[in-house]
PDB file of C-alpha atoms in Angstrom:
ATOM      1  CA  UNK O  24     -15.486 -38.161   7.105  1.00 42.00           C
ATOM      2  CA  UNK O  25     -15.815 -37.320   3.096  1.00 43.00           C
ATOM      3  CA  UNK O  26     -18.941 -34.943   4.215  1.00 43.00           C
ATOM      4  CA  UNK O  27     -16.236 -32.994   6.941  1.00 42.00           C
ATOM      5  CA  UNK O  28     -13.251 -32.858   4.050  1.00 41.00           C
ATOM      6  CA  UNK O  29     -15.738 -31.252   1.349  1.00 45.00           C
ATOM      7  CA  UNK O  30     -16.736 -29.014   3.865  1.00 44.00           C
ATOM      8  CA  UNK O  31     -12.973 -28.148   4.767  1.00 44.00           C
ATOM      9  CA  UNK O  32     -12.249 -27.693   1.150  1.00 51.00           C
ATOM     10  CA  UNK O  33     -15.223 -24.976   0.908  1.00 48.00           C
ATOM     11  CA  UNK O  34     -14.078 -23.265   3.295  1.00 50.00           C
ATOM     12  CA  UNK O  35     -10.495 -23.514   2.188  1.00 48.00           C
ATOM     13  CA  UNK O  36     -11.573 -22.200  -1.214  1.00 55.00           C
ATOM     14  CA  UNK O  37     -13.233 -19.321   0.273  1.00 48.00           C
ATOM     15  CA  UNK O  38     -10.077 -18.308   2.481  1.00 48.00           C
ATOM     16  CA  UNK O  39      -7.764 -18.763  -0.632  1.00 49.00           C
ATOM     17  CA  UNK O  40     -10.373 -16.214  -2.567  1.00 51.00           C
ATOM     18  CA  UNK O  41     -10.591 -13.842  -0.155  1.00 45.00           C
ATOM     19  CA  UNK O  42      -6.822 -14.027   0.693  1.00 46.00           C
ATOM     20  CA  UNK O  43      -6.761 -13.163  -3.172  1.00 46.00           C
ATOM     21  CA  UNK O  44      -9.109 -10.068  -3.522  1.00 43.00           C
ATOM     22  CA  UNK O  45      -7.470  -9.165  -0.425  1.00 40.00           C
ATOM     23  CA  UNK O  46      -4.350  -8.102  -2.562  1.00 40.00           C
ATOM     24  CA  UNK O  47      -5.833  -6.944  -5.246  1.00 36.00           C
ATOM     25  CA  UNK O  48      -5.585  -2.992  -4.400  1.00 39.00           C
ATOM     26  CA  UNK O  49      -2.647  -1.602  -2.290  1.00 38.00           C
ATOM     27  CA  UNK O  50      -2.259   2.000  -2.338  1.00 38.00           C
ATOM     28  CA  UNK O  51       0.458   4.102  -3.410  1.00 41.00           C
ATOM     29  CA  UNK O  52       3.512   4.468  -1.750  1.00 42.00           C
ATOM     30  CA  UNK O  53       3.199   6.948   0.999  1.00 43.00           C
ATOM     31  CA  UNK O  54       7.413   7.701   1.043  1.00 48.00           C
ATOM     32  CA  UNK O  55       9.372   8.578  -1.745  1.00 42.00           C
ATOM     33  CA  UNK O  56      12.521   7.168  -1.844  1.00 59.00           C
ATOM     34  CA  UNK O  57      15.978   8.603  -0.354  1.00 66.00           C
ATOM     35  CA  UNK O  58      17.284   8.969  -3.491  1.00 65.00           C
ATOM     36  CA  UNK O  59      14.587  11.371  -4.290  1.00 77.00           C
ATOM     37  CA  UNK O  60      13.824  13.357  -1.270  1.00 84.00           C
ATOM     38  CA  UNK O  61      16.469  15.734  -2.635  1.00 85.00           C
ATOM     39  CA  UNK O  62      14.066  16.351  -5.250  1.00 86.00           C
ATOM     40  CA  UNK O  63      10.982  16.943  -2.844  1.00 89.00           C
ATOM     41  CA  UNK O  64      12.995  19.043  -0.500  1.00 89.00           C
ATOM     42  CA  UNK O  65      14.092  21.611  -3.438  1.00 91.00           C
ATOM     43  CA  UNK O  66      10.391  21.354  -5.187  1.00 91.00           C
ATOM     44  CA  UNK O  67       8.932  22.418  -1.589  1.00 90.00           C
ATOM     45  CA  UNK O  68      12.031  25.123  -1.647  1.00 93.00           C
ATOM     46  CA  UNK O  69      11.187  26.105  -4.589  1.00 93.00           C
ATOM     47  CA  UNK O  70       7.302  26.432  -4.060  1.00 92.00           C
ATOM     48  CA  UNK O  71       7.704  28.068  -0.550  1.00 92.00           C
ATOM     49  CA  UNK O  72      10.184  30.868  -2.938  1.00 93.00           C
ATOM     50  CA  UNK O  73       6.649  31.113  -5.247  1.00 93.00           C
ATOM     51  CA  UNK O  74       8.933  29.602  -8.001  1.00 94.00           C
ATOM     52  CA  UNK O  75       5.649  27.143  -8.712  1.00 94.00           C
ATOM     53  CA  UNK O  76       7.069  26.348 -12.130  1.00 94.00           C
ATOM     54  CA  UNK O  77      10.125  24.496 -11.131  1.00 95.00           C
ATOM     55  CA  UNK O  78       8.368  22.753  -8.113  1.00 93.00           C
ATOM     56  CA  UNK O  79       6.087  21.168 -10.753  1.00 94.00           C
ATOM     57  CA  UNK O  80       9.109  20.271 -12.369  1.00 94.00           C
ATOM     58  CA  UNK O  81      10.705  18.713  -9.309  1.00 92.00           C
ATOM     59  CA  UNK O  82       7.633  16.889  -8.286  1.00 92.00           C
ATOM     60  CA  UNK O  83       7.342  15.568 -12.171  1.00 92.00           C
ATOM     61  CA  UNK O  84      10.247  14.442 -11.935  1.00 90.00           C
ATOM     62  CA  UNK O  85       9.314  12.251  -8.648  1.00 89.00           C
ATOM     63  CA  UNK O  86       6.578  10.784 -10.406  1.00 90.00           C
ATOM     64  CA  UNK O  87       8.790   9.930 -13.630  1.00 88.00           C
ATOM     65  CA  UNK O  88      11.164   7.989 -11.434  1.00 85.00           C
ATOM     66  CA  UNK O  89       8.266   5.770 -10.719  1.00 84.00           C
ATOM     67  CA  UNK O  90       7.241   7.016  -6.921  1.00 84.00           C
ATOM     68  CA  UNK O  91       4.634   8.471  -6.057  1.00 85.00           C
ATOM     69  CA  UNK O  92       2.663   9.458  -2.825  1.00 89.00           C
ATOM     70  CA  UNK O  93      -0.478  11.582  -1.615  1.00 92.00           C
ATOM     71  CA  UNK O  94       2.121  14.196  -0.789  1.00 93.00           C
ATOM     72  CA  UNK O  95       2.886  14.666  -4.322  1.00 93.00           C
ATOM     73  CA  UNK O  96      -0.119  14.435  -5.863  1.00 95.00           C
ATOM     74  CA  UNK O  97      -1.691  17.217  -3.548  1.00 95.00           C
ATOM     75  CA  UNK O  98       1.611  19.741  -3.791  1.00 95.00           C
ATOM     76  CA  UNK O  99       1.279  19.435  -7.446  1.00 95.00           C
ATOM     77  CA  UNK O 100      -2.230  19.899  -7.103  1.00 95.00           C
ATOM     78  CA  UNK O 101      -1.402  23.156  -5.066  1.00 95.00           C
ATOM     79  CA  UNK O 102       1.785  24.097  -7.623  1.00 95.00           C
ATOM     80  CA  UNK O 103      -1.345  24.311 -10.763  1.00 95.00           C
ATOM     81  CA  UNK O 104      -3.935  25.907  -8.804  1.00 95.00           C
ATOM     82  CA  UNK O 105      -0.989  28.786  -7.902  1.00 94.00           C
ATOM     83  CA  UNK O 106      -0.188  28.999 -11.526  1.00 94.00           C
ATOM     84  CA  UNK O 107      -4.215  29.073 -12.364  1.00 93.00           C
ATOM     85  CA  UNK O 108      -3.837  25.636 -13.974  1.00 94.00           C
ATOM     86  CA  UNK O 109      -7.013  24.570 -13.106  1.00 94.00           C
ATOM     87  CA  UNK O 110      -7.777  21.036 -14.684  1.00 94.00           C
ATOM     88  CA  UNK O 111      -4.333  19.507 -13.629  1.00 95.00           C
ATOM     89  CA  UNK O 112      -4.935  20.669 -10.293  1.00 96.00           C
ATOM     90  CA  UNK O 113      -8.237  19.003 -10.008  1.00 96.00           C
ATOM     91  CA  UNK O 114      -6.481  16.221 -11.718  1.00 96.00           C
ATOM     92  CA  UNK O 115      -3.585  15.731  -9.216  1.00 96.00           C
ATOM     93  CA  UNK O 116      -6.077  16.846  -6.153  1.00 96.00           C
ATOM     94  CA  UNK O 117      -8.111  13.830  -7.427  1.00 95.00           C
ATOM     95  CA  UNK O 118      -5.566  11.670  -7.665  1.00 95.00           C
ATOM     96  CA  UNK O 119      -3.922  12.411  -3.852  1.00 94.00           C
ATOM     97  CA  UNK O 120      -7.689  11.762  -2.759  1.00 93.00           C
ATOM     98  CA  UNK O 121      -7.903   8.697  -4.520  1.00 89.00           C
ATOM     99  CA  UNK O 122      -5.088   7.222  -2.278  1.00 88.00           C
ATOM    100  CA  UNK O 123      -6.320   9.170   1.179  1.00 89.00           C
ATOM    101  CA  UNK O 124      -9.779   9.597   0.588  1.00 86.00           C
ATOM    102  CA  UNK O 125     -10.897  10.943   4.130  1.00 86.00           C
ATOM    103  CA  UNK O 126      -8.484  14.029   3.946  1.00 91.00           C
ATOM    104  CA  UNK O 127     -10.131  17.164   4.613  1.00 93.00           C
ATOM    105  CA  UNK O 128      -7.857  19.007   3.592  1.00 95.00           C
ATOM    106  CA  UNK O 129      -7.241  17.327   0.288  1.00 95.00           C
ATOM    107  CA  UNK O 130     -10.847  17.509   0.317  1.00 94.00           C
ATOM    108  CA  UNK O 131     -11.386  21.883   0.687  1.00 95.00           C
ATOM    109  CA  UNK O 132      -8.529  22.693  -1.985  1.00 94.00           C
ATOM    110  CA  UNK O 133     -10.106  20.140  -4.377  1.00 95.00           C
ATOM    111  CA  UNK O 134     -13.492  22.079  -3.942  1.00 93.00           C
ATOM    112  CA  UNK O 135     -11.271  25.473  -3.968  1.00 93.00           C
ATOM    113  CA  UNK O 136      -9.977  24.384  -7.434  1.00 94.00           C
ATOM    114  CA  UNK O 137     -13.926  22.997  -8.930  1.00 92.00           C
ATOM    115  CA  UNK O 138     -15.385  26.283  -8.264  1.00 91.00           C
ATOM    116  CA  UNK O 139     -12.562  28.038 -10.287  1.00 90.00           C
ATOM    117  CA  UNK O 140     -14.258  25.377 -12.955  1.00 91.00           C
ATOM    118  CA  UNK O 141     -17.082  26.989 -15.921  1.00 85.00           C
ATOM    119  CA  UNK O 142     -19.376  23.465 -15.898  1.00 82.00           C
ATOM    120  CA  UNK O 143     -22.363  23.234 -13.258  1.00 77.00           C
ATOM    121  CA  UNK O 144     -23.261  19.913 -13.766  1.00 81.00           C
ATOM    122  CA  UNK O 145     -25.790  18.559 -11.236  1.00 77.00           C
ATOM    123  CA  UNK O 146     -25.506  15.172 -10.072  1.00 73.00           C
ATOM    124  CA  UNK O 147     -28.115  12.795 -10.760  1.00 70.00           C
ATOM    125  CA  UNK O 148     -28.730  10.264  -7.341  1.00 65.00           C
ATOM    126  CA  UNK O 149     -30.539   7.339  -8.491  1.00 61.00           C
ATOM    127  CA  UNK O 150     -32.942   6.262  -5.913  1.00 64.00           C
ATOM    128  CA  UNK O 151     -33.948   2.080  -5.370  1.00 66.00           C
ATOM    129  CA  UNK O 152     -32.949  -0.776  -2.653  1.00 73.00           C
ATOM    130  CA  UNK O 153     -30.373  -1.645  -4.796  1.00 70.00           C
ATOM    131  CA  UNK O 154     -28.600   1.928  -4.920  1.00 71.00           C
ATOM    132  CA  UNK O 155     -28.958   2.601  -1.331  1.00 75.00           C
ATOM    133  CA  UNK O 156     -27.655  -1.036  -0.551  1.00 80.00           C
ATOM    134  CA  UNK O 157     -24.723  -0.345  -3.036  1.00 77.00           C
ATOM    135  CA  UNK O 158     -23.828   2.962  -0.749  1.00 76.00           C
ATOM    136  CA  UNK O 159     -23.783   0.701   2.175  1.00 81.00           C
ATOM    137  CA  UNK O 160     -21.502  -1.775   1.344  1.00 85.00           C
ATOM    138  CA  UNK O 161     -19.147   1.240   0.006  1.00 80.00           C
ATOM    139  CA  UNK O 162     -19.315   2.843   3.083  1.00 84.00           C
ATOM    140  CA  UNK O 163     -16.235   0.102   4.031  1.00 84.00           C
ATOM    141  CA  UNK O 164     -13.269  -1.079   2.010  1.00 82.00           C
ATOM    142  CA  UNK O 165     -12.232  -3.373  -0.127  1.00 84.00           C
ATOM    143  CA  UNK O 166      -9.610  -4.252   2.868  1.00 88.00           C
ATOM    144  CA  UNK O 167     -12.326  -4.377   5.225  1.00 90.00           C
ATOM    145  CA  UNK O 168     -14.594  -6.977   3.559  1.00 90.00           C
ATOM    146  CA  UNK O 169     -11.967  -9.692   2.607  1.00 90.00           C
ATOM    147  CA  UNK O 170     -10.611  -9.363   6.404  1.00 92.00           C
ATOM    148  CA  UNK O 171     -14.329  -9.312   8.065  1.00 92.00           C
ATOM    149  CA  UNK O 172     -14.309 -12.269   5.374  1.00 91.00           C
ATOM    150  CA  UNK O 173     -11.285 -14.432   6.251  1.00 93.00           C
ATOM    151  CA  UNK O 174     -11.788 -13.357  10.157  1.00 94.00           C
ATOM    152  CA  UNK O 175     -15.137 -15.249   9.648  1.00 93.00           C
ATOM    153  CA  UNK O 176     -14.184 -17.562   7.883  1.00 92.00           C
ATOM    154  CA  UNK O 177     -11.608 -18.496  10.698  1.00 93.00           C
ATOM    155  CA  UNK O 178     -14.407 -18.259  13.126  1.00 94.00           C
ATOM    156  CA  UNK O 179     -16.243 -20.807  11.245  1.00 92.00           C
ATOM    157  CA  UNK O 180     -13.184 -23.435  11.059  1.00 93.00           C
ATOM    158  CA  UNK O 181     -12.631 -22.974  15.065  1.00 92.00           C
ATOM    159  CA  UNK O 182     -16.320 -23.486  15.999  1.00 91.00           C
ATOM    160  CA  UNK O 183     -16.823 -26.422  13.984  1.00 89.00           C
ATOM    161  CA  UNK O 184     -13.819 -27.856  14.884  1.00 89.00           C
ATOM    162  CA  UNK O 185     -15.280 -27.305  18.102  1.00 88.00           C
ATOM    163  CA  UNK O 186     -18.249 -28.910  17.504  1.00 86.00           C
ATOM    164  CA  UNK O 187     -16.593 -32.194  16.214  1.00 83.00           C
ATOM    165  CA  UNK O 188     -14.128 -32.723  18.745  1.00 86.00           C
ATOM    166  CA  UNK O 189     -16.508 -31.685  21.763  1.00 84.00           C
ATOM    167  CA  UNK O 190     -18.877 -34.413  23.428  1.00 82.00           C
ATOM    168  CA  UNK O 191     -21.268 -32.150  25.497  1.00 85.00           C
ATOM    169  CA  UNK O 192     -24.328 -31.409  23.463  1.00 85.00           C
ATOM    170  CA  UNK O 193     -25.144 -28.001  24.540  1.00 87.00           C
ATOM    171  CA  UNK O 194     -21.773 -26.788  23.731  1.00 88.00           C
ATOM    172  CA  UNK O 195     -21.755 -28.774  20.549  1.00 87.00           C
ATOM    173  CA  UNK O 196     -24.713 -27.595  19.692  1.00 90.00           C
ATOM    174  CA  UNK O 197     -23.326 -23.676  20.273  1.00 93.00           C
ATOM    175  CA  UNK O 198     -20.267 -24.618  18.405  1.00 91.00           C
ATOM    176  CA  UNK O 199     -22.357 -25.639  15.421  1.00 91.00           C
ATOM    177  CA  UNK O 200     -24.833 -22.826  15.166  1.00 92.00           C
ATOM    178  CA  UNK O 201     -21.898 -20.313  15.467  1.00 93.00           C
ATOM    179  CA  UNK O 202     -20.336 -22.080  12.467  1.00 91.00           C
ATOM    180  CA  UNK O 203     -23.129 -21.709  10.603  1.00 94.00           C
ATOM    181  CA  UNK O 204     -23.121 -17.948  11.501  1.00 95.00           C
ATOM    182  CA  UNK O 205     -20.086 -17.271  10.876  1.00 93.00           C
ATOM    183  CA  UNK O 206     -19.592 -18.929   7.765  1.00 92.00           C
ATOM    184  CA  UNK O 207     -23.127 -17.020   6.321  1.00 94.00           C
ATOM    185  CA  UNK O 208     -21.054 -14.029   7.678  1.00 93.00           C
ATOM    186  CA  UNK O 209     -17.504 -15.220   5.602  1.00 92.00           C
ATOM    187  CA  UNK O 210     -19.570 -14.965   2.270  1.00 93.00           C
ATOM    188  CA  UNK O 211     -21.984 -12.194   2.801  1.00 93.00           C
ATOM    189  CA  UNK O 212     -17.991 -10.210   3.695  1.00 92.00           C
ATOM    190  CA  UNK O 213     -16.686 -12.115   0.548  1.00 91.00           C
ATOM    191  CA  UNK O 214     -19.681 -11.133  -2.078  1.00 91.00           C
ATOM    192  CA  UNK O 215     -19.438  -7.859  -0.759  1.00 90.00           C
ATOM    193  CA  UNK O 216     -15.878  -7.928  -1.158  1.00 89.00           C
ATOM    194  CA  UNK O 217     -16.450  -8.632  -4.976  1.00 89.00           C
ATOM    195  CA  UNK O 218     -19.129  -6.147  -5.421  1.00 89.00           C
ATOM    196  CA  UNK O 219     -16.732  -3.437  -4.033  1.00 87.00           C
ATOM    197  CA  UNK O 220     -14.120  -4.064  -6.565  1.00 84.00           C
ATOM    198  CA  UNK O 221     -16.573  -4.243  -9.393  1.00 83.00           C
ATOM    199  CA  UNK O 222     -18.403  -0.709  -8.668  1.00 80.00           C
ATOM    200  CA  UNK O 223     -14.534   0.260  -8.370  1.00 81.00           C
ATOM    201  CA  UNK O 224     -13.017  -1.328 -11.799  1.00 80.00           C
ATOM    202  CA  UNK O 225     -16.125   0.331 -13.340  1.00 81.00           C
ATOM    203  CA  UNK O 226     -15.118   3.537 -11.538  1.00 86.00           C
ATOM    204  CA  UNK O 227     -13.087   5.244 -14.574  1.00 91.00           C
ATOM    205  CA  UNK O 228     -12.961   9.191 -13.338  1.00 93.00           C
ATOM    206  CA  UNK O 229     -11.656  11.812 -15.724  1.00 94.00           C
ATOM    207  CA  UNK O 230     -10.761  15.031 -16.123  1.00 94.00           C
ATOM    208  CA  UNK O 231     -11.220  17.192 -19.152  1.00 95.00           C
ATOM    209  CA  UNK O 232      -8.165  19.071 -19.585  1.00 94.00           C
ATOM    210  CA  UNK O 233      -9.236  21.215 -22.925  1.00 91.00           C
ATOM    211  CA  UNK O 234     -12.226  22.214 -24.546  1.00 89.00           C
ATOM    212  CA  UNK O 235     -14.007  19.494 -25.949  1.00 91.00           C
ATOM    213  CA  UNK O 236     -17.316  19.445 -28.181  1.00 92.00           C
ATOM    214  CA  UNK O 237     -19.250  15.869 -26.931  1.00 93.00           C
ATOM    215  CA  UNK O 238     -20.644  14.618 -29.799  1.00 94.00           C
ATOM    216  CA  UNK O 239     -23.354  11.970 -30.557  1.00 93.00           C
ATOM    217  CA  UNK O 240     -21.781   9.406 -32.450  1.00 93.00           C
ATOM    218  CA  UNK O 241     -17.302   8.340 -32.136  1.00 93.00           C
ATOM    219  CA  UNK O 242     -16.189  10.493 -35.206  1.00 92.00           C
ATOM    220  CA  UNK O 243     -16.827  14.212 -36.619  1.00 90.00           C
ATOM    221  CA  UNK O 244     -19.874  13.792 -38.460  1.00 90.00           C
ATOM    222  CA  UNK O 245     -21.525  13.114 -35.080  1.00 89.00           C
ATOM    223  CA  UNK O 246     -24.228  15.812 -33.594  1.00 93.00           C
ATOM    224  CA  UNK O 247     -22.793  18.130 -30.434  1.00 93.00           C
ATOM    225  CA  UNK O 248     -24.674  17.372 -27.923  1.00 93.00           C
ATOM    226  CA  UNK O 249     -22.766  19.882 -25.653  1.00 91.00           C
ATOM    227  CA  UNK O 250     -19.609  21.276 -24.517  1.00 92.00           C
ATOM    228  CA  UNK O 251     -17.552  20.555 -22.290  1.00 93.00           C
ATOM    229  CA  UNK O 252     -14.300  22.967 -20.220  1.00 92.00           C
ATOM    230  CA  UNK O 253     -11.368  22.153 -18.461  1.00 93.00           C
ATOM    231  CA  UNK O 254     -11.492  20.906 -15.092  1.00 92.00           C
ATOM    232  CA  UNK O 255     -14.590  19.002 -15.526  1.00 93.00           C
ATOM    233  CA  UNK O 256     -14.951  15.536 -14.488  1.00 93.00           C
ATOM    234  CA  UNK O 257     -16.595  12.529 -16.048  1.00 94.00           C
ATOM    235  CA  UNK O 258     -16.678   8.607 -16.308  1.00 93.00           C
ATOM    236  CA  UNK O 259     -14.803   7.235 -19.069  1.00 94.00           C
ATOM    237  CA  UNK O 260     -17.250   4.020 -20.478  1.00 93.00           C
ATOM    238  CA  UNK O 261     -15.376   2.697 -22.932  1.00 92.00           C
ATOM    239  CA  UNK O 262     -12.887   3.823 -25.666  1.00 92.00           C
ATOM    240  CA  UNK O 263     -12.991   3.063 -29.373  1.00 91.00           C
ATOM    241  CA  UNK O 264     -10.053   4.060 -31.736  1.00 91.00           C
ATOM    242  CA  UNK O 265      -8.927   7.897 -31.010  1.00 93.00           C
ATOM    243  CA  UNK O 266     -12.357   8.532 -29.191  1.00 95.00           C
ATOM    244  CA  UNK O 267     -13.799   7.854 -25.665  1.00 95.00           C
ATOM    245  CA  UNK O 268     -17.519   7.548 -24.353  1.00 94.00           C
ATOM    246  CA  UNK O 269     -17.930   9.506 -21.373  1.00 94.00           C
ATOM    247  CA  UNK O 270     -20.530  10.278 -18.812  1.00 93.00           C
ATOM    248  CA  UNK O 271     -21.713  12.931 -16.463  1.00 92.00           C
ATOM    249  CA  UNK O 272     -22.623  13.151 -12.938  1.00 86.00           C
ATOM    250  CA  UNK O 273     -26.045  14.216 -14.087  1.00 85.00           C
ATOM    251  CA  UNK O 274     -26.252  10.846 -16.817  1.00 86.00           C
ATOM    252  CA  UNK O 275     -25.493  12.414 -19.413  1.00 91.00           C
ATOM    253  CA  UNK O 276     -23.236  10.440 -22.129  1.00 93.00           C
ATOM    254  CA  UNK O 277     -21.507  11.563 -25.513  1.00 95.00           C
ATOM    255  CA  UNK O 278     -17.893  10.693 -27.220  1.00 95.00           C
ATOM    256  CA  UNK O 279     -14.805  13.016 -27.028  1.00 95.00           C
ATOM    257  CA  UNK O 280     -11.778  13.066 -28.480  1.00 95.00           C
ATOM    258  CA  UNK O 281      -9.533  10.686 -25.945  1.00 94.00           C
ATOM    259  CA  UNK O 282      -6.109  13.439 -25.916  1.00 94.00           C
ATOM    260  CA  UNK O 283      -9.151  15.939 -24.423  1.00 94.00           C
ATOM    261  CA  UNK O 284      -9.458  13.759 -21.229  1.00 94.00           C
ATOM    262  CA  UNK O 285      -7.187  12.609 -18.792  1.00 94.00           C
ATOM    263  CA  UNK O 286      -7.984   9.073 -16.559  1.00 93.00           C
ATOM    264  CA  UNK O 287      -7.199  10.093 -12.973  1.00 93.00           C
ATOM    265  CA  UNK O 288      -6.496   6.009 -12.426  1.00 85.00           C
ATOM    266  CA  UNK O 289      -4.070   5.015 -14.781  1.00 72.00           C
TER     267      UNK O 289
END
């Protein structure tokens, strides 16, 4: 009996945990509020009357009130590009895609707005088992891996519940082997779970919003390594006083000035 309640309590632990990583992302709130839809009808008035200026300032005001949704992220996006404000609509394209990221058309006015950019940057791909593992397992959500885990995990409880309570040896023997599987099947979901939110709390996307000289060193003796334009996007690594160590898509890393940059998750 003390072998079957530490096994319980394993198993419990892992359902707690992944019940817990679970919650740790929800997305943005897809609806603004009734007390603000006045303001979204009269910014999408005042966009449809090419008065772009005042929808930003409508939509700003949305997002001030403390709502947000893709909807406003991507007609701001569309309100800058109109006005040729080309970093903060990358910046508000970016952040509508972060909370619907399969939608195409969030997708082609984001690559509208990145042409309209001056930086070519290639992207570096790093190549091993561990990077092409890493693009598996990112292939599927956070949500996805803590359910596949606590579906499992469930699985697992029911068969060797099964198995104990069952007398017929065959089935027992099923019942056991399953719980086994599944519970394998619980973690593998559950480490993957945890791997997925690392590679995405490590995920620190900005955009430069003004010309910036990326320097060698966090203060203005350092050596420019190169320059960098508006609408360009890098990782943010760390920060350190009024200065931020950034990275590009092709590995590159230098420090800007941190009022140069804008985090798209904030």
């Amino acid at each position: 009996m003390k072998k079957h309640l530490i096994f319980l309590s394993i198993c419990y632990s892992l359902f707690w945990n992944a019940m817990a990583f679970s919650q740790t992302q929800q997305p943005a709130g897809e609806k603004v509020e009734d007390k603000f839809l006045s303001f979204f009808n009269a910014a999408t008035q005042a966009y449809n009357q090419s008065n772009y200026t005042l929808a930003v300032d409508y939509y700003e005001n949305i997002l001030k009130g403390g709502y947000e949704s893709v909807e406003v992220y991507f007609n701001l996006g569309n309100a800058h590009y109109k006005q040729n404000n080309i970093a903060q609509s990358i910046y508000f394209y970016e952040k509508a895609l972060l909370n619907a990221p399969k939608d195409e058309e969030i997708k082609r006015n984001l690559a509208f707005a990145q042409k309209m950019t001056i930086d070519a940057i290639p992207t570096k791909t790093p190549n091993g088992l561990g990077q092409a593992y890493g693009e598996f397992i990112q292939q599927y959500s956070l949500d996805f891996w803590s359910y596949a885990a606590i579906l499992s995990l469930i699985i697992a409880l029911m068969s060797y519940l099964s198995y104990y309570f069952l007398s017929k040896t065959a089935i027992k023997r099923f019942c056991f082997s399953l719980a086994l599987l599944a519970l394998l099947a619980s973690i593998f979901s559950y480490c993957n779970g945890l791997l997925i939110e690392d590679i995405e709390n490590k995920n620190r996307p900005a955009i430069v919003f003004e010309t910036s000289k990326a320097l060698s060193e966090p203060n203005q003796q350092g050596v420019l390594i190169f320059e960098l334009h508006e609408g360009t996007k890098v990782q943010v690594l760390e920060r350190f006083n009024e200065w931020a160590q950034i990275k590009l898509s092709d590995g590159q890393t230098a420090w800007v000035l941190q009022q140069q940059i804008k985090e798209i998750k904030e």
